[in-house]
XYZ file of C-alpha atoms in Angstrom:
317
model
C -10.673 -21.760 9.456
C -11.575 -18.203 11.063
C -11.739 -15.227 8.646
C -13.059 -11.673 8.171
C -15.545 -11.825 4.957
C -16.340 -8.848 3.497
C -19.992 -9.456 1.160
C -22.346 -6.288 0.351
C -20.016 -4.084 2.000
C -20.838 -5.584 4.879
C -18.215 -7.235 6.906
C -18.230 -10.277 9.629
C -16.393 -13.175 11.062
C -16.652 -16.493 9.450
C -15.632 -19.992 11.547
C -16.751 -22.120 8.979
C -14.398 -21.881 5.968
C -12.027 -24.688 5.048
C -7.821 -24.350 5.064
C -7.463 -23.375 1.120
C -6.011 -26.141 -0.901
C -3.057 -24.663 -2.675
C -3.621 -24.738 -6.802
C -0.108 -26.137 -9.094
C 2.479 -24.006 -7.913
C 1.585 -22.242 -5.075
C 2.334 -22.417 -1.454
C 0.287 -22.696 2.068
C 0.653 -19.965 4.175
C 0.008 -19.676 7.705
C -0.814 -15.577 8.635
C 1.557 -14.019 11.562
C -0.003 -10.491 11.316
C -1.879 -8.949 8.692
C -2.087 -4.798 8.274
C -5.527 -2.738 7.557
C -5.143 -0.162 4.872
C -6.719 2.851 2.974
C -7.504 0.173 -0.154
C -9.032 -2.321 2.800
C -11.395 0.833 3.845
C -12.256 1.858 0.576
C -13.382 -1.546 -0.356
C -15.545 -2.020 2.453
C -17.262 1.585 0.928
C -17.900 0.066 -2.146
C -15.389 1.331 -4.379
C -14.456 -2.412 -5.980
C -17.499 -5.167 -6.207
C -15.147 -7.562 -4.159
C -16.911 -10.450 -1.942
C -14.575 -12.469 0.026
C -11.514 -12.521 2.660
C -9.545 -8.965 2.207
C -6.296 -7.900 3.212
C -2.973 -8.010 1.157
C -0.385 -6.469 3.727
C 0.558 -9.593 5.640
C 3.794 -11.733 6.966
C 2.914 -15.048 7.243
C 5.086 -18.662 7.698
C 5.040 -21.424 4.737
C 3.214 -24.235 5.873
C 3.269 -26.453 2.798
C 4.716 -25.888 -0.575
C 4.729 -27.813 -3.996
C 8.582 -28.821 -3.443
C 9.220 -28.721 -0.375
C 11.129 -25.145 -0.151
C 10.680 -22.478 2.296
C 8.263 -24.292 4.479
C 8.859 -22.681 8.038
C 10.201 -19.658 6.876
C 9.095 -16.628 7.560
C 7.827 -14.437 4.070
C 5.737 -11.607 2.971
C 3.920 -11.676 -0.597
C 3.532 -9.857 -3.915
C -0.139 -9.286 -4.355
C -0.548 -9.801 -7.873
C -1.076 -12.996 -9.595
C -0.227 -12.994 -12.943
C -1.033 -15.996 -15.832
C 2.455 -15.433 -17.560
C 0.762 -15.887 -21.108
C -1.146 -13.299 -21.944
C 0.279 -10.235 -24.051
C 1.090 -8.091 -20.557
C 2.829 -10.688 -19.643
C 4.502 -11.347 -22.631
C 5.696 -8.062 -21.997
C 7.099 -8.634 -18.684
C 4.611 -6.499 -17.286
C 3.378 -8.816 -14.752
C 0.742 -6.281 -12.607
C -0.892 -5.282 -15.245
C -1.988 -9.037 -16.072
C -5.262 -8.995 -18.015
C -6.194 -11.985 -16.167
C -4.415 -11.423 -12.715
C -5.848 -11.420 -9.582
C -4.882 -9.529 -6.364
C -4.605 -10.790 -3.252
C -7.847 -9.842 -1.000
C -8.736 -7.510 -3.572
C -9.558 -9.351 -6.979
C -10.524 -12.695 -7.036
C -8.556 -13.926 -4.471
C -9.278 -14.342 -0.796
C -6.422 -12.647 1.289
C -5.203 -12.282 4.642
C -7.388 -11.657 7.257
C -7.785 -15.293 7.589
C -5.267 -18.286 9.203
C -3.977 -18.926 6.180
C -3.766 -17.888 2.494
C -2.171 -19.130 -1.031
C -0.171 -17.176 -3.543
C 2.341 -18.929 -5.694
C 5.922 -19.426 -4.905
C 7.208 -17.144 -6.939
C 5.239 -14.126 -5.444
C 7.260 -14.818 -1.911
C 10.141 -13.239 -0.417
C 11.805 -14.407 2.804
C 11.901 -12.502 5.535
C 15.335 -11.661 7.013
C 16.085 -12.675 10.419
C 16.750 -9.368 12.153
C 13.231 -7.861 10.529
C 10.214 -8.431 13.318
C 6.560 -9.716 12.106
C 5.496 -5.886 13.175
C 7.963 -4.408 10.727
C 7.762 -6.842 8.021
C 4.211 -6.481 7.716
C 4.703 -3.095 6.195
C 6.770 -5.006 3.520
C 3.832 -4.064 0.689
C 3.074 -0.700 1.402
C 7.004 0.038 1.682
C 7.445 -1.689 -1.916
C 4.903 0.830 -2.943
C 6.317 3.984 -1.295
C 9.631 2.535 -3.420
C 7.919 2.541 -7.142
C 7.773 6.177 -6.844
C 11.810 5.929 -7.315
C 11.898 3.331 -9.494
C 9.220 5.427 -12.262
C 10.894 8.617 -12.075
C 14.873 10.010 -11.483
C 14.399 12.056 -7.981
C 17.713 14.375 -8.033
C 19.558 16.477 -5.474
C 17.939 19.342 -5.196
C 14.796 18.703 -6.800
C 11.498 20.192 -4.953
C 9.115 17.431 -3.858
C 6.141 18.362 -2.427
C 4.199 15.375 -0.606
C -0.164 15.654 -0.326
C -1.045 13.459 2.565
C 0.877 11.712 5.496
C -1.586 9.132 6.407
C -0.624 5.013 6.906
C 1.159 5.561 2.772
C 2.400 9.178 3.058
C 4.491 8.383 6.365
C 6.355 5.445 4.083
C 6.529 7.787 1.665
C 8.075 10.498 3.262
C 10.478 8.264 5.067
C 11.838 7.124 1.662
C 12.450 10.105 0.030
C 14.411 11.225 3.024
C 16.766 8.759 1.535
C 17.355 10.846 -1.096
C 19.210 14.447 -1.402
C 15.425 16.153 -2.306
C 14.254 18.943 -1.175
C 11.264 17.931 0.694
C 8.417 19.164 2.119
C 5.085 17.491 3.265
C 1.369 18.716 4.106
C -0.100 17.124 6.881
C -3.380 17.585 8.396
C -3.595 15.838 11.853
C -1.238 16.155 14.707
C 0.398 12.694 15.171
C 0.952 13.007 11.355
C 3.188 16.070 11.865
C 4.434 14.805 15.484
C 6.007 11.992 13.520
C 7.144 13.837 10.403
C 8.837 15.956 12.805
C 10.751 13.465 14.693
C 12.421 12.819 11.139
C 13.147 15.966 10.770
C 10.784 16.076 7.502
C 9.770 19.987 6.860
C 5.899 20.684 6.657
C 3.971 22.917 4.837
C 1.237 24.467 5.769
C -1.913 24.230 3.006
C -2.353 28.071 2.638
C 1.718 28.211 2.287
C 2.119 26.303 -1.040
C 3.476 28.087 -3.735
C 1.692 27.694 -7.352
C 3.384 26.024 -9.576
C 6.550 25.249 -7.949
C 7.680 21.994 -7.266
C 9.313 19.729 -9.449
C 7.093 16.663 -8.586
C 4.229 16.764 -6.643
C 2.645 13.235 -5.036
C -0.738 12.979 -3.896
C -1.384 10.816 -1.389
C -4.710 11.559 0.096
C -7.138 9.920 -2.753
C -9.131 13.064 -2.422
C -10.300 15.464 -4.861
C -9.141 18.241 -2.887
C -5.678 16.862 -2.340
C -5.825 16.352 -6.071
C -6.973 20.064 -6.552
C -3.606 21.265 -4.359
C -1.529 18.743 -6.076
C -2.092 20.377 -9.020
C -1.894 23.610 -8.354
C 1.587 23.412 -6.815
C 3.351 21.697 -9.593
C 5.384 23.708 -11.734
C 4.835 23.745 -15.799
C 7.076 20.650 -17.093
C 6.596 19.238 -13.696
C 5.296 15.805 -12.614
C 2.247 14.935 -10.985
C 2.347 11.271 -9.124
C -0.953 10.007 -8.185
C -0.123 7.014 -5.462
C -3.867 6.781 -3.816
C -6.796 4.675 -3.904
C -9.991 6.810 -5.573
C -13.252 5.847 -4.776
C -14.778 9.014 -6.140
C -14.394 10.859 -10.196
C -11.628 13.800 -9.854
C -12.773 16.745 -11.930
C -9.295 17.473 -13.926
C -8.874 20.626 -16.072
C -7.328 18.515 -18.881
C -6.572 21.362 -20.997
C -4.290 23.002 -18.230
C -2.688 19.606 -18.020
C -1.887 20.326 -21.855
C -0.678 23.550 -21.637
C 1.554 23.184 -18.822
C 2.469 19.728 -20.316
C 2.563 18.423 -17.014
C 3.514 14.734 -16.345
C 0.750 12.725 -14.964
C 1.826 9.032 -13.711
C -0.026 6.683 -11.649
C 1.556 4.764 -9.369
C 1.254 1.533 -6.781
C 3.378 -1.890 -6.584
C 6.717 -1.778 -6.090
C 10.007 -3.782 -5.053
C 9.776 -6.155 -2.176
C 13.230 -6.812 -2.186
C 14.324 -2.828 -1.682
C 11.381 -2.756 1.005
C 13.017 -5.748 3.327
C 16.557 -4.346 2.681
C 15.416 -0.901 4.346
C 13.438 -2.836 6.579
C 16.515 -5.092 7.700
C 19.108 -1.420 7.584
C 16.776 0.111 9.447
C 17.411 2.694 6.817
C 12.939 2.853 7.196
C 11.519 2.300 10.746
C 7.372 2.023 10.495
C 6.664 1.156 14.153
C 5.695 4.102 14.927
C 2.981 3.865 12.545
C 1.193 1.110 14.101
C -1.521 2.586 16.606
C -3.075 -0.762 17.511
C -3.490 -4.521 16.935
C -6.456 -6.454 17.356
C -7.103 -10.667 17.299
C -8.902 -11.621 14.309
C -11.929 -12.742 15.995
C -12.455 -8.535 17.029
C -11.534 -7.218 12.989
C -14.538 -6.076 12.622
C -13.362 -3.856 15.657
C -10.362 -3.329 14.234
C -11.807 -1.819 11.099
C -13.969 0.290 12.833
C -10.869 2.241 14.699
C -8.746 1.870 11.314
C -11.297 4.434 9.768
C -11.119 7.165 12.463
C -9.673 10.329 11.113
C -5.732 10.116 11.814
C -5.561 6.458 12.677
C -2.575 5.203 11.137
C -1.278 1.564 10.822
C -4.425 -1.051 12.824
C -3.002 -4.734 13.078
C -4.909 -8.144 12.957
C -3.796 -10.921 14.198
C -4.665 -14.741 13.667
């Protein structure tokens, strides 16, 4: 089996690995098209020890399954693998698992390869209408979608968005959905030409009120998007972190305190709401996707994926 293997944050292509043997309850998936993104980069920088096959934005087809369901059918994955026993889990809060891994990120190999395992339960089918290039952004969609499902977002309410890169674009696109008052902060041009195109307001960087908005996300895992998150939101206001960090964030805590400002983290979300937009077309991410690439050239395909401004790079098997 062909595969990208990243080891020492180092990253080639390996021809020598065997088809995975699915463990007790989990399925054999043949990869359609896999997506690079921000997590992907950051890994291959160092920010995780991971050594294996990355990549957790996929749509794949089953190829073999413990009982015989779904094989042929189209399906995208839940990343997390939970055990189901321990207390977390007990507590039906599967993705926090103290023993889970993550799919190309955690003990697991993922999808830059031909094929991949994850257990049945983790799969959702693909509708029909939805294409492998829109399905694909099935995980980061889901993610874009736990902002909603954490916090009430009201008519009305001002929502400032830090960051319109491959996340911020799904991001923006799904609070659209909403009757917020929105308004985003983009930095490069095809950012803004396709915020625009929506009809999504931007705001300059020097423009930002202090402490105005009702929620402010940051998006750009920066500490300087982190530094103009926090000075826009309002006192009583909440502050949604929905990035990947690689470096510490120097946070006046006690301002936090006085202002008694809501801090929430934030990353997997619903798969089914993500393939319902998808399938509406209520959320259209083709734009987003600025190349794809065979898997034998991913190493390639990295290498463009981390330009400034790149959005959505594609592999395929």
């Amino acid at each position: 089996m062909q595969a990208l293997w990243l080891e020492d944050r180092r990253l080639s292509i390996r021809n020598d690995l065997s088809i995975p043997v699915p463990p007790a309850g989990e399925a054999l998936v043949r990869v359609r098209l896999a997506g690079i993104c921000g997590t992907d980069l950051e890994l291959v920088r160092g920010y995780y020890p991971y050594a294996g096959i990355p990549g957790h934005e996929f749509v794949g087809e089953v190829a073999d399954s413990p009982d015989g369901t779904l094989i042929g059918c189209r399906i995208v994955g839940e990343i997390n693998v939970s055990c189901g026993e321990c207390e977390i889990c007990r507590r039906n809060l599967p993705t926090h698992c103290e023993r889970r891994t993550v799919l190309g990120i955690r003990d697991r190999r993922g999808a830059f390869a031909e094929y991949l395992t994850l257990p049945l339960r983790n799969l959702h089918r693909v509708p029909d209408t939805v294409p492998d290039e829109a399905a694909v952004f099935a995980e980061p969609l889901a993610a874009a979608l736990q902002i909603q499902r954490q916090i009430s977002i009201n008519a009305g309410d001002r929502i400032l968005l830090i960051g319109a890169g491959r996340l911020g674009q799904l991001i923006a696109q799904t609070l659209t959905l909403t009757s917020c008052d929105l308004c985003v902060s983009a930095r490069h041009p095809r950012q803004k030409t396709l915020l625009l195109s929506r009809g999504i307001r931007l705001i300059a960087e020097d423009e930002i009120a202090a402490r105005h908005y009702d929620i402010v996300i940051e998006a750009t895992g920066s500490p300087a998007g982190f530094d103009l998150a926090r000075r826009g939101v309002r006192p009583r206001g909440t502050l949604v972190l929905k990035s990947t960090y690689r470096d510490s964030v120097n946070v006046n805590l006690s301002s936090l305190v006085v202002d008694e400002i809501s801090l929430l983290g934030s990353r997997c979300g619903p798969f089914d709401s993500a393939l319902r937009l998808l399938e509406q077309k209520a959320v259209d991410p083709s734009p987003l996707i600025d190349a794809e690439y065979s898997l034998a050239r991913a190493v390639e395909a990295f290498e463009l994926a981390k330009r400034p401004g790149i959005l959505k790079v594609l592999i395929r098997p």
